[in-house]
mmCIF file of C-alpha atoms in Angstrom:
data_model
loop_
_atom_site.group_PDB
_atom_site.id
_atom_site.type_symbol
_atom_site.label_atom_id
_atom_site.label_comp_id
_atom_site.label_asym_id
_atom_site.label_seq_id
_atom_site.Cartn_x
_atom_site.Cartn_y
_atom_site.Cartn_z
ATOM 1 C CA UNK Q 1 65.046 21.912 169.264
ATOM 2 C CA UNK Q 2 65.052 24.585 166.660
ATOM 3 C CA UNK Q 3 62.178 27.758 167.141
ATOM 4 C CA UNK Q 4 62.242 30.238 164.503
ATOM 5 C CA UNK Q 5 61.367 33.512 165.734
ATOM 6 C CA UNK Q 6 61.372 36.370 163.530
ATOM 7 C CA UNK Q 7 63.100 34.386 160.843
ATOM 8 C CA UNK Q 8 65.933 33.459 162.383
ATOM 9 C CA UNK Q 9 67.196 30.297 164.126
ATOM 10 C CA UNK Q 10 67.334 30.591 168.019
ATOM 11 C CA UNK Q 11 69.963 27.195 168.601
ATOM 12 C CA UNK Q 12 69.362 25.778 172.399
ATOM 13 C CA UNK Q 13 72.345 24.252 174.044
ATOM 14 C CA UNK Q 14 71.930 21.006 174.450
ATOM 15 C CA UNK Q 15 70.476 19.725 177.793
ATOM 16 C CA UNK Q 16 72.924 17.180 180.172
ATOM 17 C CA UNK Q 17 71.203 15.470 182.462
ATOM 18 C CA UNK Q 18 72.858 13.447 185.336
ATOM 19 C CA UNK Q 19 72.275 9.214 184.119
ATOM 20 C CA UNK Q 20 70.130 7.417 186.102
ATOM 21 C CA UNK Q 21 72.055 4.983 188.822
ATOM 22 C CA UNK Q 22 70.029 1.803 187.722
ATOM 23 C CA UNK Q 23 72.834 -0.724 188.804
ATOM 24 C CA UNK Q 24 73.998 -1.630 185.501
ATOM 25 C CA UNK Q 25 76.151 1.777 185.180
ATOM 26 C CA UNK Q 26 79.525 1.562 184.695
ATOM 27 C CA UNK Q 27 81.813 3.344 187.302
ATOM 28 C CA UNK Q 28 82.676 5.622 184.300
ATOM 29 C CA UNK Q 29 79.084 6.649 183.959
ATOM 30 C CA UNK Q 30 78.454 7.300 187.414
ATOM 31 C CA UNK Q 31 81.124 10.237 187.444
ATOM 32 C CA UNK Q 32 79.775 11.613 183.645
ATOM 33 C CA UNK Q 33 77.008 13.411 182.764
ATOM 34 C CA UNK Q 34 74.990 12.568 179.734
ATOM 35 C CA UNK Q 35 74.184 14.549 176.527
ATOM 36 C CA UNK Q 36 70.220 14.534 175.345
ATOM 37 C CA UNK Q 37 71.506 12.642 172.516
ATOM 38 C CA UNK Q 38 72.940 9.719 174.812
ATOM 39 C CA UNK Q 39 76.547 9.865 174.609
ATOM 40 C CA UNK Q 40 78.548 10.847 178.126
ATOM 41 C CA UNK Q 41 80.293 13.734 178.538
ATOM 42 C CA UNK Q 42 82.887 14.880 181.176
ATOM 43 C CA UNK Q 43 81.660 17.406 184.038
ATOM 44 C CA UNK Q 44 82.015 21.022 183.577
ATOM 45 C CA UNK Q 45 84.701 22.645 186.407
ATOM 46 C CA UNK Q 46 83.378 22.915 189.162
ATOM 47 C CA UNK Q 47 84.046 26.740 190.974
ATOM 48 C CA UNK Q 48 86.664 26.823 193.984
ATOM 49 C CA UNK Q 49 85.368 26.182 197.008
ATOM 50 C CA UNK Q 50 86.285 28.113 200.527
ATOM 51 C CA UNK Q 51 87.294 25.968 202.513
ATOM 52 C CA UNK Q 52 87.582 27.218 205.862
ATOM 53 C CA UNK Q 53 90.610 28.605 207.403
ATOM 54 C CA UNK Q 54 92.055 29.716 203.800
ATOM 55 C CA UNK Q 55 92.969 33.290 202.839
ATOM 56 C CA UNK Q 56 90.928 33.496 199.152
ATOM 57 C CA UNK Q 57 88.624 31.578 197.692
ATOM 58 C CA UNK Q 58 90.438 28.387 195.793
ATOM 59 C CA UNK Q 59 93.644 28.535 197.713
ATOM 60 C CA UNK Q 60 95.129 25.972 200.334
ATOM 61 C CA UNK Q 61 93.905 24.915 203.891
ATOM 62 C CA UNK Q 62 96.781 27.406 205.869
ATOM 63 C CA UNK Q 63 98.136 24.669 209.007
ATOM 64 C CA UNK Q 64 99.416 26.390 211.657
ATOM 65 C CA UNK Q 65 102.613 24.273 211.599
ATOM 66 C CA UNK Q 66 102.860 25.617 207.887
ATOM 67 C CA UNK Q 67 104.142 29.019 209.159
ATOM 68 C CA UNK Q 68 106.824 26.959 210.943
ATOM 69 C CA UNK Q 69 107.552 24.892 207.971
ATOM 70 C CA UNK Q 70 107.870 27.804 205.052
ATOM 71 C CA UNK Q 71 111.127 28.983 206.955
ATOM 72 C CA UNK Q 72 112.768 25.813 206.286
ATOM 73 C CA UNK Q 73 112.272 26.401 202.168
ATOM 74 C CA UNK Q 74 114.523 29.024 200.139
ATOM 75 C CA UNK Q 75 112.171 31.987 199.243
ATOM 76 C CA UNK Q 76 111.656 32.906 195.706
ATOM 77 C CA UNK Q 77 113.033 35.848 193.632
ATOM 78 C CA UNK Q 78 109.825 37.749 194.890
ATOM 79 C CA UNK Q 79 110.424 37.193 198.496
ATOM 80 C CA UNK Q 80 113.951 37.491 198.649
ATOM 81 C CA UNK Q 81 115.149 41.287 199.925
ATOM 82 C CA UNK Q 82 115.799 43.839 196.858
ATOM 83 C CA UNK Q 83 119.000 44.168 195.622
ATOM 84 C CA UNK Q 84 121.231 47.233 197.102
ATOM 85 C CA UNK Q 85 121.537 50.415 194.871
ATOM 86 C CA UNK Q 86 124.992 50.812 193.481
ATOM 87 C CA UNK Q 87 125.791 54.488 194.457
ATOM 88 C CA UNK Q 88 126.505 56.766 191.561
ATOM 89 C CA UNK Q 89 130.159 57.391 190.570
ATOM 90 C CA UNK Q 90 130.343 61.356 191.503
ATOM 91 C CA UNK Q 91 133.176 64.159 191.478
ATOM 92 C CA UNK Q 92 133.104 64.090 195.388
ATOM 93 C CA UNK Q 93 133.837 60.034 195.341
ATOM 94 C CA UNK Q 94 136.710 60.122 192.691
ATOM 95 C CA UNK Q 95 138.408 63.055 194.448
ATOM 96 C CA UNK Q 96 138.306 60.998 197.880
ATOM 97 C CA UNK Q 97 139.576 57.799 195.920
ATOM 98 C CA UNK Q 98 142.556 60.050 194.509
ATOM 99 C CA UNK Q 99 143.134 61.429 197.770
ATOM 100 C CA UNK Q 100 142.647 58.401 199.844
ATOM 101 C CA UNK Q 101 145.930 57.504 201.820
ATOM 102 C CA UNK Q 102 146.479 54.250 203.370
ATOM 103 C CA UNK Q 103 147.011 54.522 207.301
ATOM 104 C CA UNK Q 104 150.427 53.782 208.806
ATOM 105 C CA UNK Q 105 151.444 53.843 205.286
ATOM 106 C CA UNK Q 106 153.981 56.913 203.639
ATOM 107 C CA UNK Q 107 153.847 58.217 200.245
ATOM 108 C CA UNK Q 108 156.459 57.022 198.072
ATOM 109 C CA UNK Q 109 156.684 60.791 197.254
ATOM 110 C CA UNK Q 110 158.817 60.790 199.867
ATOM 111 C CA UNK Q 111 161.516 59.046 198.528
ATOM 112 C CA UNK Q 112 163.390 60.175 194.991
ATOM 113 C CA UNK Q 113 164.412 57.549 193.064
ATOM 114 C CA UNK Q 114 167.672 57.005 191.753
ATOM 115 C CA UNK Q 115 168.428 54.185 189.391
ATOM 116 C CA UNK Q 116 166.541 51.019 188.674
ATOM 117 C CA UNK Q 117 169.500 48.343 190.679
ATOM 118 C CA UNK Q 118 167.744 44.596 190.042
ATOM 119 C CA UNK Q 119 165.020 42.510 189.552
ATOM 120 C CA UNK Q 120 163.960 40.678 193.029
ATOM 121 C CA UNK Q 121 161.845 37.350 193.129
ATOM 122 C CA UNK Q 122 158.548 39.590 192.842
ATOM 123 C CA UNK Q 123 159.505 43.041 192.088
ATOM 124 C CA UNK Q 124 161.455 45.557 190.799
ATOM 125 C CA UNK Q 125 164.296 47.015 193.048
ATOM 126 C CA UNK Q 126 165.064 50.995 192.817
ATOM 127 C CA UNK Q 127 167.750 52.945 194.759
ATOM 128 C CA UNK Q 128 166.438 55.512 196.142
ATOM 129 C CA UNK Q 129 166.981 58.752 198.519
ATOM 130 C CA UNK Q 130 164.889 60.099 201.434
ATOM 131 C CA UNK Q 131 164.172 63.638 200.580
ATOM 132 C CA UNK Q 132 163.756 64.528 204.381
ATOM 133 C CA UNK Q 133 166.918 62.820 205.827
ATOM 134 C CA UNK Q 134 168.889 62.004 202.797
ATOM 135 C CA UNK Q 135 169.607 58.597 203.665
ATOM 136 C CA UNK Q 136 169.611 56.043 200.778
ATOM 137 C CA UNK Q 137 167.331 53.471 200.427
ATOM 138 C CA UNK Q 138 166.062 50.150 198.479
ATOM 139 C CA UNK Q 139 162.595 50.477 197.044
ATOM 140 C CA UNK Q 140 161.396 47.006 196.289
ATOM 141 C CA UNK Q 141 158.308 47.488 194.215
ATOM 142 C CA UNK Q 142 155.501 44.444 194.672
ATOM 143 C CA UNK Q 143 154.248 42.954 191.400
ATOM 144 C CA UNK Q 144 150.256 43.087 191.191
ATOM 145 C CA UNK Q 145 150.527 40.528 188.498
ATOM 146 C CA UNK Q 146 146.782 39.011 189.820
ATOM 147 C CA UNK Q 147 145.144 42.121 190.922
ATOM 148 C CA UNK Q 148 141.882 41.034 191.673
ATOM 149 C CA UNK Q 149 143.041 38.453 193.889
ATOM 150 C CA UNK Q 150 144.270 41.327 195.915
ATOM 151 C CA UNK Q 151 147.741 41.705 197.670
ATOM 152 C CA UNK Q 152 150.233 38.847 197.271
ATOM 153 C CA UNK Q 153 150.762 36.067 199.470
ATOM 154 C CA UNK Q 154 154.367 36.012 199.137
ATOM 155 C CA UNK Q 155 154.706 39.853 199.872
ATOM 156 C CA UNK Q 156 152.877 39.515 203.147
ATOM 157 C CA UNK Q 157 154.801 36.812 204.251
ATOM 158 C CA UNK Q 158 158.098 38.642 203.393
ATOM 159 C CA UNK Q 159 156.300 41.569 205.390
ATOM 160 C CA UNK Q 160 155.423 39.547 208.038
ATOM 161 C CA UNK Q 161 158.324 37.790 208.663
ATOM 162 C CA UNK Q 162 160.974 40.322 208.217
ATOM 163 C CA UNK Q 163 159.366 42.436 211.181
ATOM 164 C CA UNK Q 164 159.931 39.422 213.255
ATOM 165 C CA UNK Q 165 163.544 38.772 212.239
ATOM 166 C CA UNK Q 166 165.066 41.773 214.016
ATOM 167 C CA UNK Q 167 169.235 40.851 213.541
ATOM 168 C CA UNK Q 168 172.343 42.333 212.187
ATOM 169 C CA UNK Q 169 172.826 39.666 209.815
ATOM 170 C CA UNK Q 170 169.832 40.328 208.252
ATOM 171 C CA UNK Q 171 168.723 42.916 205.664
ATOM 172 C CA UNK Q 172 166.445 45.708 207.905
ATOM 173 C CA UNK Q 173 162.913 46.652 206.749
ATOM 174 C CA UNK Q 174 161.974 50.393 207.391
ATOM 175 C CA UNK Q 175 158.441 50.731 206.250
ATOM 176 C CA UNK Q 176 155.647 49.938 203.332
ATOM 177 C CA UNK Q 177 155.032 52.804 201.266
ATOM 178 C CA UNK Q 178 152.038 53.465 198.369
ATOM 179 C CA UNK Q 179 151.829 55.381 195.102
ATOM 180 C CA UNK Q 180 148.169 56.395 193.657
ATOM 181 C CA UNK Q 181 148.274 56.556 189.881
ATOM 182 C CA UNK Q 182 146.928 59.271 188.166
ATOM 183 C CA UNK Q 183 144.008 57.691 186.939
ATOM 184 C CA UNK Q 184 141.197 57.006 189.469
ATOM 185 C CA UNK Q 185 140.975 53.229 187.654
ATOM 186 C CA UNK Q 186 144.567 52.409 188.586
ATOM 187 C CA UNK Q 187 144.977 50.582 191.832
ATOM 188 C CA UNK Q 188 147.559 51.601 193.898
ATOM 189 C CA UNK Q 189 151.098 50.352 193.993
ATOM 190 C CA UNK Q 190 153.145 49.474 196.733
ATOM 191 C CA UNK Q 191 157.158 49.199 198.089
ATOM 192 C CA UNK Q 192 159.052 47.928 200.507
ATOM 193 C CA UNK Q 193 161.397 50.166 201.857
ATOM 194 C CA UNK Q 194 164.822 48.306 202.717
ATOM 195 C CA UNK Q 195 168.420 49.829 203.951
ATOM 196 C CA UNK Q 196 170.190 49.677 201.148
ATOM 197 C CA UNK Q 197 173.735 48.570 200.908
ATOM 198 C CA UNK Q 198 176.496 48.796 198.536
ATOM 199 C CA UNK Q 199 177.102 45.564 197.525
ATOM 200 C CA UNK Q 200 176.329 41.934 196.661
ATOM 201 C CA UNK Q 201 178.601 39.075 196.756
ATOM 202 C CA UNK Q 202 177.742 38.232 193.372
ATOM 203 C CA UNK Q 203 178.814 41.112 192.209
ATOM 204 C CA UNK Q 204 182.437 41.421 194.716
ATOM 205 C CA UNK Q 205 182.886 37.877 193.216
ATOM 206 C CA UNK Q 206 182.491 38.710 189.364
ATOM 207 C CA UNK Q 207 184.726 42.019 189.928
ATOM 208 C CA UNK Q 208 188.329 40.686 189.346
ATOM 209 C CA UNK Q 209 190.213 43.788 191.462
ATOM 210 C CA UNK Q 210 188.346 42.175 194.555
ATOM 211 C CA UNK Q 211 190.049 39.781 196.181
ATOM 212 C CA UNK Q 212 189.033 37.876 199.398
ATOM 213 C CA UNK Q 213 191.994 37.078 202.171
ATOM 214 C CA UNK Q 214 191.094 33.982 204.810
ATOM 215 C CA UNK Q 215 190.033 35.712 207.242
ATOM 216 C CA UNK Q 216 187.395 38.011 205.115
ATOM 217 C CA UNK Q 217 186.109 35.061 204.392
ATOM 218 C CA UNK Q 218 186.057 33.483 207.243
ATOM 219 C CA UNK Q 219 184.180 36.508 208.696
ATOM 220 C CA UNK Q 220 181.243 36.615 205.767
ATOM 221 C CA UNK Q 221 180.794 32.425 206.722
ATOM 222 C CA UNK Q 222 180.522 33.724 209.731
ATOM 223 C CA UNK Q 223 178.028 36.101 209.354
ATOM 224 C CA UNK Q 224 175.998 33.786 206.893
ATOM 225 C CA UNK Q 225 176.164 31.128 209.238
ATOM 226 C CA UNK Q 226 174.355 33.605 212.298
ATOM 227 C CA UNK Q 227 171.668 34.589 209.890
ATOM 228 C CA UNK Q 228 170.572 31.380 208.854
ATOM 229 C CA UNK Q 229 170.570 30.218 212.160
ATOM 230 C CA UNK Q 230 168.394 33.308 213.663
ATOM 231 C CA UNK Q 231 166.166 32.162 210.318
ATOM 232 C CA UNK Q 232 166.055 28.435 211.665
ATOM 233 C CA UNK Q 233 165.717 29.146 215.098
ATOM 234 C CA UNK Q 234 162.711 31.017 214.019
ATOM 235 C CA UNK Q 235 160.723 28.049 212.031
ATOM 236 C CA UNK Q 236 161.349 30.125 208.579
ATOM 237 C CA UNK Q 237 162.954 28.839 205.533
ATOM 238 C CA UNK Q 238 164.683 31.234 203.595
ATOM 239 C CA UNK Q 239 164.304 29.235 200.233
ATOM 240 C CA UNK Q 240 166.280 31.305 197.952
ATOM 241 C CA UNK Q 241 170.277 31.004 198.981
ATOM 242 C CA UNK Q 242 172.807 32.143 196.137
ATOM 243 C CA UNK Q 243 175.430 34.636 195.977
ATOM 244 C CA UNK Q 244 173.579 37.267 194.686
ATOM 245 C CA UNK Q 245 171.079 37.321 197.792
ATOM 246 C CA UNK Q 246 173.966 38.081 200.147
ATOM 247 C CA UNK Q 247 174.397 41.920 200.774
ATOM 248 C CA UNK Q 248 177.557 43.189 202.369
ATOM 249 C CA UNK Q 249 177.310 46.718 203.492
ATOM 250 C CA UNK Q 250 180.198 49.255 203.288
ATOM 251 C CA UNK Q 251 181.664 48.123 206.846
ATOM 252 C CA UNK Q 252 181.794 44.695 205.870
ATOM 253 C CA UNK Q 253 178.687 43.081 207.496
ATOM 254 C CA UNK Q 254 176.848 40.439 205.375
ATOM 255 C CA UNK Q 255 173.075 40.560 205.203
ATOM 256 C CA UNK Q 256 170.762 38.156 204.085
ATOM 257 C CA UNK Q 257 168.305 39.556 201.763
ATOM 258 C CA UNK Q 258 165.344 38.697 199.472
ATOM 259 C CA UNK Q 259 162.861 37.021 201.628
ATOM 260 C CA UNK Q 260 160.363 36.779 198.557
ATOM 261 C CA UNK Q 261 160.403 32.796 198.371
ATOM 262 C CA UNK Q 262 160.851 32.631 202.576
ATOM 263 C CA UNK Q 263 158.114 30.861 204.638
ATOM 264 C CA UNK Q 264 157.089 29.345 207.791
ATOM 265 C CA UNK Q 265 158.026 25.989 208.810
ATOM 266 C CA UNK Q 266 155.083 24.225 209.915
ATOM 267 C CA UNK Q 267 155.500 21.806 213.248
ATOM 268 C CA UNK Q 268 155.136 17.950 212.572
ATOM 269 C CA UNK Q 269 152.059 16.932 214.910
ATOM 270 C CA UNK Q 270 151.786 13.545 216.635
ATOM 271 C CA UNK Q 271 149.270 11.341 214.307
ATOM 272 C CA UNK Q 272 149.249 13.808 211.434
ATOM 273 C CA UNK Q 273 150.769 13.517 208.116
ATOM 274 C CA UNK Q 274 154.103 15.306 207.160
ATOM 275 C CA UNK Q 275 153.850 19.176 205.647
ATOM 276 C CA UNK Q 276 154.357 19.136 201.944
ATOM 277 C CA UNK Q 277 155.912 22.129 200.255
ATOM 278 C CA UNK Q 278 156.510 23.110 196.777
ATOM 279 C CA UNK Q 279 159.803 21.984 195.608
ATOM 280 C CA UNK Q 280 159.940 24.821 192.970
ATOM 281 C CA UNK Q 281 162.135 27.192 194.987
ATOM 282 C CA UNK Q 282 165.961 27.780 194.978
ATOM 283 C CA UNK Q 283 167.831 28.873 191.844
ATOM 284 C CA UNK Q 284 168.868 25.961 190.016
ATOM 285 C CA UNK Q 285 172.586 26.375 190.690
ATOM 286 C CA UNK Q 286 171.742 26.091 194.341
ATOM 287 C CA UNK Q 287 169.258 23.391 194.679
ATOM 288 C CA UNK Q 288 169.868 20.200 196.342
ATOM 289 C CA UNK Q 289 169.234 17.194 194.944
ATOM 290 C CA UNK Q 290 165.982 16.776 197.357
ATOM 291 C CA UNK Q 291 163.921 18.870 195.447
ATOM 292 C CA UNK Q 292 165.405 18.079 191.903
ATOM 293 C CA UNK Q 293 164.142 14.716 192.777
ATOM 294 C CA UNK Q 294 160.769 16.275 193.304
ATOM 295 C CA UNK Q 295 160.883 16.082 197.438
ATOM 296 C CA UNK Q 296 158.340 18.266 198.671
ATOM 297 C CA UNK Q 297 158.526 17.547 202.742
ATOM 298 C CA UNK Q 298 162.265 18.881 203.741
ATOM 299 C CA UNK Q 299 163.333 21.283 205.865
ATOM 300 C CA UNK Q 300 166.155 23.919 206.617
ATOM 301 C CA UNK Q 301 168.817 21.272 205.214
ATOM 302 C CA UNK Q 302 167.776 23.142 201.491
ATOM 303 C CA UNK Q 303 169.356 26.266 203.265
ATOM 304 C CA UNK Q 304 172.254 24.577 204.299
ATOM 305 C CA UNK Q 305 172.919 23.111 201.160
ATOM 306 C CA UNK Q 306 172.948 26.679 199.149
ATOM 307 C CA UNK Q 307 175.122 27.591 202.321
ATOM 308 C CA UNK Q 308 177.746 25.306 201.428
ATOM 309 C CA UNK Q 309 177.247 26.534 197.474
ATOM 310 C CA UNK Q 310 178.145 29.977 198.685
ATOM 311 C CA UNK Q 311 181.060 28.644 200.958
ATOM 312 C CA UNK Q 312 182.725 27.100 197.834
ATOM 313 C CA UNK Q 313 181.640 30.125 195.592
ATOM 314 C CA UNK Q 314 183.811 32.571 198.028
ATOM 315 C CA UNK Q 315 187.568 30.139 196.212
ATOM 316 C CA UNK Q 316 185.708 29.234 192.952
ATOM 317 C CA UNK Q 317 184.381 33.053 192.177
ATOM 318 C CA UNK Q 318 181.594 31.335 190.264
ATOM 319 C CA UNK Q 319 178.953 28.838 191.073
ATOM 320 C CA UNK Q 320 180.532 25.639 191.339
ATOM 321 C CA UNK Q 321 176.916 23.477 189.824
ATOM 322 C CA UNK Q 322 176.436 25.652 186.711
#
């Protein structure tokens, strides 16, 4: 075992020798190999072997039906595609973005504003002046309160639903107009350009050198009464009746106004359950007792109700369920 050879100690390793398959192995033995001194020891590793059809030496048989297969497995982060670029922020894209004007869509530049006149259900309202005609005008500006959820909901149904309710007895959209901030970051704002009109009937009401003969107010009933029922006729719900909602021009022609809360009315299908709504619309004073209970299936009978509110409202001069 041990040579010396120029005084030093050459060790050999020791010799393993495959054990000799006399019968009386064990079936442990027969897969060992056994050390000079006796004692088993577990094989080396043995090298890959190339099996045939594979790629490299070591790696898996390749089936044909395994190219069929791999497309029904996600890929990895190394096989997926490389994610896109993000293009550098550069003076020629921030002068477009400050520049950039919507299509269809006027500059509120057009339009000088006046005075700040009210507070709508999603906006501010500002009267306002066309600087090309001179005609006066209501600038209703949209509340981005959730700006990455983009543009509101409610203000494209108002949008939507006031260019399909073309009548006298209700309050006339012109256009949708946009104003860029100065900072590239800002997003842009957005109005609703309404006729404006003189008056309220919240505010004739309050105003005790106005007074109302029968026959005025016969004639605004009147006039309510045709709007809601170009509304109804229309599967809309106006959702938010009270005096103050109710514009009367200068000639004495009551428009309904305020379509902020307004939606469709779905159609009750055969086998399907009823439409729910939410039942937190209508200003308090004007709510019917439907949705104070909590009803959330009901119909134009809410606009009716406020109807009759206002009705009442016209003797009272005040809001007769404050």
């Amino acid at each position: 075992m041990l040579n010396r050879v120029g005084g030093q100690a050459d060790m050999k390793p020791p010799q393993m020798k495959r054990p000799r398959n006399d019968g009386n192995s064990s079936s442990n033995q027969t897969h060992g190999y056994e050390h000079s001194s006796g004692t088993l020891l577990k094989p080396p590793p043995q090298p890959p072997q190339n099996l045939p059809g594979s790629q490299l030496p070591g790696t898996r048989v390749e089936k044909p039906h395994d190219q069929n297969m791999s497309s029904h497995f996600p890929k990895t982060k190394e096989e997926g595609p490389l994610p896109a670029k993000r293009s550098k922020i550069t003076p020629q894209l921030l002068n477009y973005i400050d520049n950039f004007k919507y299509p269809y869509i006027s500059d509120v530049s057009c339009y000088e504003k006046l005075l700040k006149i009210g507070q709508g259900t999603f906006g501010e309202v500002f009267k306002a002046r066309c600087k090309k005609t001179g005609r006066y005008v209501a600038l209703k500006k949209i509340l981005m309160e959730n700006e990455k959820e983009g543009f509101p909901i409610t203000a494209l149904r108002e949008v939507k639903m006031l260019q399909k309710l073309k009548y006298e007895n209700i309050t006339e959209l012109i256009e949708i107009c946009s104003s860029k901030q100065t900072s590239s970051r800002d997003r842009c704002t957005f109005y609703l350009v309404f006729a404006f009109y003189e008056h309220d009937l919240a505010g004739l009401l309050s105003n005790p050198n106005v007074l109302l003969k029968l026959n005025e107010i016969k004639t605004l009933m009147k006039h309510l009464l045709n709007g809601l029922y170009k509304i109804h006729s229309s599967n809309i719900l106006h959702r938010d009746m009270k005096a103050a909602n109710i514009l009367i021009s200068k000639e004495g022609v009551l428009k309904l106004g305020d379509f902020g809360l307004a939606r469709p009315l779905f159609k009750k299908l055969p086998g399907k359950m009823e439409p729910c709504y939410t039942n937190r619309v209508v200003t308090l004073w004007y709510r019917p007792p439907e949705l104070l209970l909590g009803a959330r299936n009901y119909g134009p009978g809410i606009d009716m109700w406020g109807a009759g509110c206002i009705m009442a409202e016209l003797w009272t001069r005040s809001p007769i369920l404050q």
